[in-house]
Short mmCIF file of C-alpha atoms in Angstrom, two decimals:
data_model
loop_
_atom_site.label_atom_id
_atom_site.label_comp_id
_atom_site.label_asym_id
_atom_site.label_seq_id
_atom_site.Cartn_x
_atom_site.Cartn_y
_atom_site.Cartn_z
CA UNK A 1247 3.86 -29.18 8.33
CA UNK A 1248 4.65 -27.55 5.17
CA UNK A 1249 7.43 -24.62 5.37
CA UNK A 1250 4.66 -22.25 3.27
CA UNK A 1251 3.20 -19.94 7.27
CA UNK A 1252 -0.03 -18.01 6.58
CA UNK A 1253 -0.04 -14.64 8.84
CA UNK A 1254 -3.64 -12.80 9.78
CA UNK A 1255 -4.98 -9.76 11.72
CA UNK A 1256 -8.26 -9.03 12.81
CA UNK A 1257 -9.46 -5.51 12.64
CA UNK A 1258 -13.06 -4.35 13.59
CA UNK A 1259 -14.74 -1.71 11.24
CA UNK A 1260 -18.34 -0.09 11.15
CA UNK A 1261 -20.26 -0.44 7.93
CA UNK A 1262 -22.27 1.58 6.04
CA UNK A 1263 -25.19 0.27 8.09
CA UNK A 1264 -23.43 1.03 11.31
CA UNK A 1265 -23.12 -2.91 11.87
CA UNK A 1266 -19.77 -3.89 13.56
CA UNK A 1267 -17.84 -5.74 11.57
CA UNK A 1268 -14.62 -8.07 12.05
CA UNK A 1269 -11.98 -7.41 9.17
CA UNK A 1270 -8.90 -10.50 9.44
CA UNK A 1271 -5.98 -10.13 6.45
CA UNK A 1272 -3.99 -12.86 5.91
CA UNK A 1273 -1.29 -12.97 3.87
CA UNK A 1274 1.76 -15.12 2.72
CA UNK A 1275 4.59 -14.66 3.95
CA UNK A 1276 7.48 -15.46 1.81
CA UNK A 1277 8.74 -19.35 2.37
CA UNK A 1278 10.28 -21.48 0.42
CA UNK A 1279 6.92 -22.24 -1.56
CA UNK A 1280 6.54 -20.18 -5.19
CA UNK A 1281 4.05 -17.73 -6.10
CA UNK A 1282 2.42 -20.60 -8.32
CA UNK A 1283 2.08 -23.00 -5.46
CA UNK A 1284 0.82 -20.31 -2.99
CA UNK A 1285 -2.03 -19.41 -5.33
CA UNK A 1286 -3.14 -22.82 -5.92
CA UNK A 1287 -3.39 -23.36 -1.81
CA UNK A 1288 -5.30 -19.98 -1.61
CA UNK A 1289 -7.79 -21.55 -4.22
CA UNK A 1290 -8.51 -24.29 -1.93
CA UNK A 1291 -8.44 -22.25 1.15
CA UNK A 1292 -11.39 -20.13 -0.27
CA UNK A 1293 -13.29 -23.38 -2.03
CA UNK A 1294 -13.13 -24.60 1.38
CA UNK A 1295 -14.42 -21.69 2.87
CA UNK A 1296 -17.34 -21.83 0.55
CA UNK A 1297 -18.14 -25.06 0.96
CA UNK A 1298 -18.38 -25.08 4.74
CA UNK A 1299 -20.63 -21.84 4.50
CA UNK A 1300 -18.74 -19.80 6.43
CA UNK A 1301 -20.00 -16.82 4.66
CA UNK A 1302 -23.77 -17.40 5.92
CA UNK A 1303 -22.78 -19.39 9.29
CA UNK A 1304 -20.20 -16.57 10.13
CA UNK A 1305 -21.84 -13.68 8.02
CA UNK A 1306 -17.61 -13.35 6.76
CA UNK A 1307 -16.75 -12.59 3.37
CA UNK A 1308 -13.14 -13.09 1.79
CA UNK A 1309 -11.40 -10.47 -0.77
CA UNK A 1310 -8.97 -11.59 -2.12
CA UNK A 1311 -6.18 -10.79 -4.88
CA UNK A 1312 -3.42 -13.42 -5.44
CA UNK A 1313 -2.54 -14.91 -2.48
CA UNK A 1314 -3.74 -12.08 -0.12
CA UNK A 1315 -6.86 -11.31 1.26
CA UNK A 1316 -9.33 -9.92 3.82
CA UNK A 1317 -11.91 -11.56 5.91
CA UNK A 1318 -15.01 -9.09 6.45
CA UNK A 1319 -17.03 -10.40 9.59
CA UNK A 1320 -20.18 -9.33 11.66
CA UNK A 1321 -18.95 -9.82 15.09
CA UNK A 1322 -17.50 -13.29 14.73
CA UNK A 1323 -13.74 -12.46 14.36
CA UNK A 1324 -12.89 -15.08 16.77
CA UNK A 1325 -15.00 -17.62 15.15
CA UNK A 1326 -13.67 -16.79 11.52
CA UNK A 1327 -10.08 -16.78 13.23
CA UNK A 1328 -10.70 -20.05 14.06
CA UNK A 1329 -12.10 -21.55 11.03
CA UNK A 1330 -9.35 -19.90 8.75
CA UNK A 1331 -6.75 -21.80 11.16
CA UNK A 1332 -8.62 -24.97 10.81
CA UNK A 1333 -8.85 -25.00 7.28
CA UNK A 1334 -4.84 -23.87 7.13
CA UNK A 1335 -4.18 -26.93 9.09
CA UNK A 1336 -6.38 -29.34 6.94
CA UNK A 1337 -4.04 -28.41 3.98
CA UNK A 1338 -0.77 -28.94 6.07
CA UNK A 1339 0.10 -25.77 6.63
CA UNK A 1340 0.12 -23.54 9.52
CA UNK A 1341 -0.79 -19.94 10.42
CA UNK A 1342 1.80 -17.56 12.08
CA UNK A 1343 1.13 -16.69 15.35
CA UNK A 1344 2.89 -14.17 16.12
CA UNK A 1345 0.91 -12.32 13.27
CA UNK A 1346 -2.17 -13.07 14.47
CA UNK A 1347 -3.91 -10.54 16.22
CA UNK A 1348 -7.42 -8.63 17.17
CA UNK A 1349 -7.39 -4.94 16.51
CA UNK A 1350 -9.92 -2.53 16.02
CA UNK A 1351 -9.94 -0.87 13.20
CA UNK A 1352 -11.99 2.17 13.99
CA UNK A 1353 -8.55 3.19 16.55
CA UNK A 1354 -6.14 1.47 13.92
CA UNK A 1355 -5.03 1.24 10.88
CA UNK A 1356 -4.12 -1.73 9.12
CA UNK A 1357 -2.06 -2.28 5.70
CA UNK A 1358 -3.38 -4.28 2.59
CA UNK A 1359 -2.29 -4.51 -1.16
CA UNK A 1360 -0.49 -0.88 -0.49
CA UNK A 1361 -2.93 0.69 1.32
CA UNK A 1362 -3.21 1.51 4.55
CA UNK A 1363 -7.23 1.29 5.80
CA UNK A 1364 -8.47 2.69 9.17
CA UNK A 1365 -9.49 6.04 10.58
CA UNK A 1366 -8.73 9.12 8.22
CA UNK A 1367 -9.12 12.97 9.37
CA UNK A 1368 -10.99 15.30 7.28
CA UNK A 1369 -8.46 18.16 6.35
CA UNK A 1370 -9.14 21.22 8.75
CA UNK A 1371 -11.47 19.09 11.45
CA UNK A 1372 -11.68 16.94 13.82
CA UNK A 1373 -14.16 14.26 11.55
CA UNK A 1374 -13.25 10.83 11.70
CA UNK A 1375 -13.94 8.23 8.79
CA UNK A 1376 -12.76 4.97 7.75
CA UNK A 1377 -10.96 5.39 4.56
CA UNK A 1378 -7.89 3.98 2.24
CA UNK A 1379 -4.37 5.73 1.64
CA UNK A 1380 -0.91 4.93 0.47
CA UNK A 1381 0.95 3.42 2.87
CA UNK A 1382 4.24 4.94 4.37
CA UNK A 1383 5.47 1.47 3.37
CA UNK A 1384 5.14 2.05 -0.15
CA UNK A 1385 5.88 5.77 -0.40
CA UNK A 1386 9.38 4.57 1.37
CA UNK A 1387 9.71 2.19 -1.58
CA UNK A 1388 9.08 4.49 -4.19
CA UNK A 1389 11.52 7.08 -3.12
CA UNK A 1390 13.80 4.35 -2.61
CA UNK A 1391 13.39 4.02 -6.34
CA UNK A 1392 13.84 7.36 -7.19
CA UNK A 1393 16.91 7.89 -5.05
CA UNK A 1394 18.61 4.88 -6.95
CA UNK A 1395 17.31 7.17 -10.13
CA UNK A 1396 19.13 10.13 -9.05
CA UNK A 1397 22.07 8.94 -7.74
CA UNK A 1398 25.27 10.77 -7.86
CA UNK A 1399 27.37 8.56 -10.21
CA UNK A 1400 24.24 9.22 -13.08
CA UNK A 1401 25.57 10.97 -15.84
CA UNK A 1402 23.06 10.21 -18.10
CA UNK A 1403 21.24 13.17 -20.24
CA UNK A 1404 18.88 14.57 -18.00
CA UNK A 1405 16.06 14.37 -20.17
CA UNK A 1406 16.30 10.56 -19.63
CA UNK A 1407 16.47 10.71 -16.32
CA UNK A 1408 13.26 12.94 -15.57
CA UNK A 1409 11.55 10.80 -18.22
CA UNK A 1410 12.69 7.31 -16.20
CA UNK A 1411 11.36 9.35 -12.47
CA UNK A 1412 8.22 10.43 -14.46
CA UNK A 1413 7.57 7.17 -15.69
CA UNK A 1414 7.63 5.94 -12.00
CA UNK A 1415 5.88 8.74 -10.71
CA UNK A 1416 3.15 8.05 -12.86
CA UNK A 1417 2.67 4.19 -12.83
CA UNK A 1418 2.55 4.66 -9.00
CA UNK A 1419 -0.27 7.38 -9.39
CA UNK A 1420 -2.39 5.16 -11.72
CA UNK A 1421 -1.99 2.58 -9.28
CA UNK A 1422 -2.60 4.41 -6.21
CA UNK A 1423 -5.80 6.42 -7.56
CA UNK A 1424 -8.31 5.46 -4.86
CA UNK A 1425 -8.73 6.58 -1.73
CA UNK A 1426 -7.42 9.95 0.28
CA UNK A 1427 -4.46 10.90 -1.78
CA UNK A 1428 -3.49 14.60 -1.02
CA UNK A 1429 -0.90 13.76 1.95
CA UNK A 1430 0.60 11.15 0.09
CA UNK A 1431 0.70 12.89 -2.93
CA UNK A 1432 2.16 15.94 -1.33
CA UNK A 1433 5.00 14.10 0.74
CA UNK A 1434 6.31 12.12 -2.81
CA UNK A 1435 6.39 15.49 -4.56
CA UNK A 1436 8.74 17.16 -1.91
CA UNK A 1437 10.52 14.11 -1.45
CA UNK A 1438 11.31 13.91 -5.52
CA UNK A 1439 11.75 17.52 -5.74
CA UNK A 1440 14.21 17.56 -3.01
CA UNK A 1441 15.92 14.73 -4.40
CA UNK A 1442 16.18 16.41 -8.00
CA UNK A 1443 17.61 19.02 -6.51
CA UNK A 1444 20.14 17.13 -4.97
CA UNK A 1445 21.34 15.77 -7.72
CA UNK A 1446 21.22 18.89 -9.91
CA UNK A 1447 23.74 20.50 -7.67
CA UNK A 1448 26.50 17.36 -7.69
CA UNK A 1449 26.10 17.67 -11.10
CA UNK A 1450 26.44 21.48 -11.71
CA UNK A 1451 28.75 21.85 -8.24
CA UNK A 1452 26.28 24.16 -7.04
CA UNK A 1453 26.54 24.64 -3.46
CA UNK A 1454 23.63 24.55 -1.17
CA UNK A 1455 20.09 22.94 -1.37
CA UNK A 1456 19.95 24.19 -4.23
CA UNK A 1457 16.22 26.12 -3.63
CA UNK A 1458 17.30 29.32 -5.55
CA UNK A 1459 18.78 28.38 -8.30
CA UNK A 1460 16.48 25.19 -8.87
CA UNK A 1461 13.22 26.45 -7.68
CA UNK A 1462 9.81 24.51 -8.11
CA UNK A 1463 9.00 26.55 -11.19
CA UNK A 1464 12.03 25.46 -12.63
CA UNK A 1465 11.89 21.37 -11.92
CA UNK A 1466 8.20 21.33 -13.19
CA UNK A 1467 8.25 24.19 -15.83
CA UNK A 1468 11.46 23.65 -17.10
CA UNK A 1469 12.88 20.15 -16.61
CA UNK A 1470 9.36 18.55 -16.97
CA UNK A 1471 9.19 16.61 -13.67
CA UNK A 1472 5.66 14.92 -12.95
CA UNK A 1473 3.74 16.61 -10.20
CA UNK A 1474 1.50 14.75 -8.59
CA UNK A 1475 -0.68 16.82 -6.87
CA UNK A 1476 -1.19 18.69 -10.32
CA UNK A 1477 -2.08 15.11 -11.84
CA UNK A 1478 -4.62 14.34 -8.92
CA UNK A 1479 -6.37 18.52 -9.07
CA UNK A 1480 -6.49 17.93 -13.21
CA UNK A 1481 -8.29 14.68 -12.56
CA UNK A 1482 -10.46 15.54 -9.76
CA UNK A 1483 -11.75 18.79 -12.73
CA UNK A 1484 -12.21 16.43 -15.18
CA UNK A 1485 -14.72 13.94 -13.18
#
């Protein structure tokens, strides 16, 4: 068996229709295998899937990007599990396991391509609807990114440095554009500004948090650091 493990979840969702449905990601997890050669088994994995008809026989659909995807299924999640593990095999490799597993996704949540899908709350109620958000996964990485930004040995100009967070501010916005945004907008921009404060104060030896001297006004009016809850409200008046 090949060293290249396949990993998959099943997660039940309710369509538009209000028809059950079984949801299974699969994704690789990193081996020894490159990118190149894990794309090229995905192609066969989803020619095969064609081919046997699995999308009529087990009413399952596959979305894919690269070598991820999703397995949207009508009640046959078990079935679909099955046939995704036989066609693995056929192609000498093998499915994890210990990643495989039968949720339902109207209770949970599951992660995919950055987003996390599964029940959302409408803001101010108790209304429940299936929906897409940022994951904390990948707001973690992006402040990750900004702390290494504004670290305390950068002495660069500080118009360079809010134009190297803005840049990543913004790239992540454009990418993470769909969905329910507010919360995770909201969380980045007090993470960032609390982070720019931070640093402002090691570098002026301001004692403190740094709140009254660097207010919000200031890191957005002043210093010119990306906002993204003012990027999302501009957009949203623009549609």
């Amino acid at each position: 068996m090949s060293s290249l493990s396949f990993s998959s979840r099943f997660f039940s969702l309710l369509s538009i229709l209000n028809h059950p449905l079984k949801v299974e990601v699969i994704f690789c997890v990193q081996g020894v295998a490159s990118p190149l050669l894990a794309n090229i088994y995905m192609r066969r994995f989803l020619l095969a899937w064609e081919m046997k008809q699995f999308p009529e026989k087990l009413k399952a659909q596959v979305v894919n990007y690269a070598d991820d995807f999703v397995i949207l299924c009508r009640g046959t999640a078990q079935k679909a599990r099955s046939a995704a593990e036989q066609i693995v095999s056929g192609m000498k490799l093998r499915m994890n396991q210990e990643k495989t597993q039968v949720v339902d996704a109207l209770r949970q949540s599951f992660d995919f391509l950055g987003y996390t899908f599964g029940p959302c709350f409408a803001i101010g109620s108790s209304v429940v609807y299936l929906g897409a958000r940022p994951s904390k996964g990948r707001i973690k990485r992006l402040y990750g990114k900004v702390r290494e930004q504004l670290n305390r040995g950068n002495n660069d100009p500080l118009e360079e440095v809010v134009a190297a967070v803005n840049q990543m501010l913004v790239g992540w916005s454009q990418y993470f554009s769909y969905g329910t945004l507010t919360k995770a907008y909201r969380t980045v921009d007090y993470l960032v500004q609390a982070r720019l404060r931070w640093w402002l104060c090691r570098r002026h030896k301001a004692k403190g948090k740094g709140t009254r001297r660097f207010p919000d006004s200031k890191l957005y009016n002043k210093y010119g650091i990306v906002c993204l809850c003012t990027l999302l409200s501009t957009k949203r008046s623009n549609a």
